[in-house]
Amino acid sequence: MKRAFYERPVLDVAQDLVGCVVSRGTSSGVIVETEAYHQAEPASHAFVGLTNRTRVLFGPPGVAYVYRSYGIHACLNAVCEPEGVGAAVLIRALEPVEGIELMRERRGVERLEDLCSGPGKLTEALGIGLDLDGTDLLRGPIVITGRSRAWSDVEVAASKRIGITKAADLPWRFSALGSRYLSRPALSRA
DNA sequence: CATGGGATTGACT
DNA sequence: GTCAATCCCATGC
């Protein structure tokens, strides 16, 4: 993936990342669920402006923003839009591809559908911690590559973001239609 | 310096 | 369905 891919409106990047591959060491998976966050909208960590915590969000695109959630889990984002704009795509779920046995060991569960079906789960499965905050997604250790042939025509569904209390109605969650590896089903009942 | 609130998960009623 | 775990960080005194 080139730097310019991330240097675009965060909503475009969030949709285009579905079907792409996240690799970390010998483990990898296809992105099946993302969410977009932008500084202009209060659910985003960048909404508060430039602070020590949000420094990476306002930096160059194509960089990993990893934060601790609820004191327990790490969550992985890809920083988007030009430097100076605070925006990122949260990677919410993967379909496991490589290094599945290692994922099972790290997660302590067996079912494929339980390995990476949530933002905190996939970071545990891939061994991604806060130490990788600010690392370059073009150079690694976390690398994102484009859709393979099999995923080139993936259909992407939009729905409301999960687990937030502010700006909860924005349809900024994107998922691979029909995937069994989502954190939650794509279509929420109205 | 003290406090409150999460971009979650898993266990339990 | 409810709820606790656990810690970083932004905010306010």
Coordinates of C-alpha atoms (C1' of nucleotides) in Angstrom, one line a residue:
Chain A
M1 CA 0.0 0.0 0.0
K2 CA 1.4 3.4 -0.9
R3 CA 1.4 6.5 1.3
A4 CA -1.0 8.2 -1.0
F5 CA -3.6 5.5 -0.3
Y6 CA -3.9 6.8 3.3
E7 CA -3.6 10.5 2.4
R8 CA -7.3 10.6 1.3
P9 CA -10.6 11.2 3.1
V10 CA -10.9 8.8 5.9
L11 CA -14.3 7.5 4.8
D12 CA -12.8 6.4 1.5
V13 CA -9.8 4.7 3.1
A14 CA -12.1 2.9 5.6
Q15 CA -14.1 1.3 2.8
D16 CA -11.1 0.5 0.6
L17 CA -9.3 -1.2 3.5
V18 CA -11.9 -3.9 3.6
G19 CA -10.4 -6.9 1.8
C20 CA -6.8 -5.7 2.4
V21 CA -4.4 -7.8 4.4
V22 CA -2.7 -7.0 7.7
S23 CA 0.5 -8.8 8.4
R24 CA 2.6 -8.9 11.6
G25 CA 5.5 -11.3 11.7
T26 CA 4.3 -14.7 10.5
S27 CA 0.6 -14.0 11.2
S28 CA -1.8 -12.3 8.8
G29 CA -5.5 -11.8 8.1
V30 CA -7.9 -10.1 5.7
I31 CA -9.6 -7.0 7.0
V32 CA -13.4 -7.6 7.1
E33 CA -14.5 -4.7 9.4
T34 CA -13.4 -1.1 9.8
E35 CA -14.6 2.1 11.4
A36 CA -13.7 5.7 10.4
Y37 CA -12.9 8.4 13.0
H38 CA -12.3 12.1 12.2
Q39 CA -11.3 15.1 14.4
A40 CA -14.5 17.0 13.4
E41 CA -16.7 14.4 15.2
P42 CA -16.7 13.9 19.0
A43 CA -16.3 10.1 19.0
S44 CA -12.8 10.6 17.7
H45 CA -9.9 10.7 20.0
A46 CA -8.6 13.6 17.8
F47 CA -11.7 15.7 18.7
V48 CA -9.9 17.1 21.7
G49 CA -7.1 18.5 19.5
L50 CA -3.4 17.9 19.5
T51 CA -2.3 16.4 22.8
N52 CA 0.4 13.9 23.7
R53 CA -2.0 11.1 23.2
T54 CA -3.3 12.2 19.8
R55 CA 0.0 13.3 18.4
V56 CA 0.2 10.3 16.1
L57 CA -3.3 10.9 14.8
F58 CA -2.3 14.3 13.5
G59 CA 0.9 13.1 12.1
P60 CA 1.7 11.7 8.6
P61 CA -0.7 9.2 7.1
G62 CA 0.1 5.5 6.8
V63 CA 1.2 5.2 10.4
A64 CA -0.2 2.9 13.1
Y65 CA -2.1 4.5 16.0
V66 CA -2.4 1.9 18.8
Y67 CA -4.2 2.9 22.0
R68 CA -5.2 1.1 25.2
S69 CA -8.9 0.5 25.5
Y70 CA -10.6 0.1 28.9
G71 CA -7.2 -0.4 30.5
I72 CA -7.0 -3.9 29.0
H73 CA -7.0 -4.2 25.2
A74 CA -4.9 -2.6 22.4
C75 CA -6.7 -1.3 19.4
L76 CA -5.1 -0.8 15.9
N77 CA -5.8 2.2 13.6
A78 CA -4.3 3.4 10.4
V79 CA -3.7 7.2 10.4
C80 CA -5.3 8.9 7.3
E81 CA -5.6 12.3 5.6
P82 CA -2.8 14.8 5.2
E83 CA -0.5 15.5 8.1
G84 CA -2.2 18.0 10.4
V85 CA -5.6 16.4 10.1
G86 CA -6.6 14.1 12.9
A87 CA -8.2 11.0 11.3
A88 CA -7.8 7.3 11.4
V89 CA -9.4 4.0 10.5
L90 CA -10.0 1.5 13.3
I91 CA -9.4 -2.1 12.2
R92 CA -12.2 -4.0 13.9
A93 CA -12.0 -7.6 12.6
L94 CA -9.9 -9.9 10.4
E95 CA -10.4 -13.2 8.7
P96 CA -7.4 -15.2 9.8
V97 CA -5.1 -16.3 7.0
E98 CA -1.5 -17.1 8.1
G99 CA -0.1 -18.1 11.5
I100 CA -3.4 -19.4 12.8
E101 CA -1.8 -21.8 15.3
L102 CA 0.2 -18.9 16.8
M103 CA -3.1 -16.9 17.0
R104 CA -4.7 -19.7 18.8
E105 CA -1.9 -19.8 21.3
R106 CA -1.9 -16.1 21.9
R107 CA -5.7 -15.9 22.2
G108 CA -6.3 -19.1 24.2
V109 CA -9.3 -20.1 22.0
E110 CA -9.7 -22.5 19.2
R111 CA -12.6 -21.4 16.9
L112 CA -11.4 -19.5 13.8
E113 CA -14.3 -17.1 14.2
D114 CA -13.1 -16.1 17.7
L115 CA -9.5 -15.3 16.9
C116 CA -9.8 -11.9 15.3
S117 CA -13.5 -10.9 15.5
G118 CA -13.0 -7.7 17.4
P119 CA -10.5 -4.8 17.7
G120 CA -9.1 -6.1 21.0
K121 CA -9.0 -9.7 19.8
L122 CA -7.1 -9.1 16.6
T123 CA -4.3 -7.2 18.3
E124 CA -3.9 -10.0 20.8
A125 CA -3.9 -12.6 18.0
L126 CA -1.3 -10.7 16.0
G127 CA 0.8 -9.7 19.0
I128 CA 0.3 -6.0 18.5
G129 CA 0.9 -3.9 21.6
L130 CA 1.2 -0.2 22.5
D131 CA 4.9 -0.4 21.7
L132 CA 3.9 -0.4 18.0
D133 CA 2.1 3.0 18.3
G134 CA 3.6 5.4 15.8
T135 CA 5.2 2.7 13.6
D136 CA 5.1 3.0 9.8
L137 CA 2.5 0.7 8.1
L138 CA 4.6 0.8 4.9
R139 CA 7.8 -0.4 6.6
G140 CA 6.5 -2.6 9.5
P141 CA 6.5 -4.4 11.8
I142 CA 2.8 -4.1 10.9
V143 CA 2.3 -4.1 7.2
I144 CA -1.0 -3.6 5.2
T145 CA -1.1 -4.9 1.6
G146 CA -3.8 -4.6 -1.1
R147 CA -6.7 -6.8 -1.9
S148 CA -5.9 -10.2 -3.5
R149 CA -7.7 -11.3 -6.6
A150 CA -10.3 -13.2 -4.6
W151 CA -11.2 -10.0 -2.6
S152 CA -11.1 -7.5 -5.5
D153 CA -14.9 -7.5 -5.8
V154 CA -15.8 -7.6 -2.1
E155 CA -19.1 -5.9 -1.3
V156 CA -18.9 -3.4 1.6
A157 CA -21.8 -2.7 3.8
A158 CA -22.1 0.5 5.8
S159 CA -23.7 0.6 9.3
K160 CA -23.4 2.5 12.6
R161 CA -20.3 2.4 14.7
I162 CA -20.2 0.2 17.7
G163 CA -19.4 0.9 21.4
I164 CA -19.5 4.7 21.3
T165 CA -21.8 7.2 23.0
K166 CA -21.1 10.3 20.9
A167 CA -22.0 10.7 17.3
A168 CA -23.4 7.2 17.5
D169 CA -25.7 7.6 14.5
L170 CA -23.0 8.2 11.8
P171 CA -22.9 5.2 9.4
W172 CA -19.1 5.0 9.5
R173 CA -18.7 1.3 10.1
F174 CA -17.8 -0.8 7.0
S175 CA -17.9 -4.5 6.8
A176 CA -17.4 -7.3 4.2
L177 CA -20.9 -8.4 3.3
G178 CA -21.6 -11.9 4.6
S179 CA -18.3 -12.4 6.4
R180 CA -18.3 -14.9 9.3
Y181 CA -15.5 -13.1 11.0
L182 CA -17.2 -9.8 12.0
S183 CA -17.3 -8.5 15.5
R184 CA -21.0 -8.1 15.1
P185 CA -23.4 -8.7 12.1
A186 CA -23.4 -6.0 9.4
L187 CA -27.0 -5.1 9.5
S188 CA -28.4 -3.9 12.8
R189 CA -32.1 -3.9 13.3
A190 CA -33.7 -0.5 13.1
Chain B
dC1 C1' -2.6 16.0 42.3
dA2 C1' -7.4 13.6 42.1
dT3 C1' -10.8 12.1 39.3
dG4 C1' -13.8 10.1 35.7
dG5 C1' -14.5 7.9 31.6
dG6 C1' -13.8 5.0 27.8
dA7 C1' -13.3 3.2 19.7
dT8 C1' -13.8 -4.0 24.8
dT9 C1' -14.2 -8.5 26.2
dG10 C1' -15.7 -12.5 28.7
dA11 C1' -18.1 -14.3 32.4
dC12 C1' -22.3 -14.5 34.6
dT13 C1' -27.8 -14.1 35.7
Chain C
dG1 C1' -29.7 -9.2 29.2
dT2 C1' -25.9 -7.1 33.1
dC3 C1' -21.4 -6.2 34.9
dA4 C1' -16.5 -6.0 36.4
dA5 C1' -11.7 -5.8 35.0
dT6 C1' -7.9 -2.3 34.7
dC7 C1' -5.1 1.8 33.2
dC8 C1' -4.1 5.7 30.4
dC9 C1' -4.9 10.2 29.8
dA10 C1' -7.4 14.7 29.6
dT11 C1' -9.4 17.7 32.5
dG12 C1' -10.3 20.4 36.6
dC13 C1' -9.2 21.8 41.1

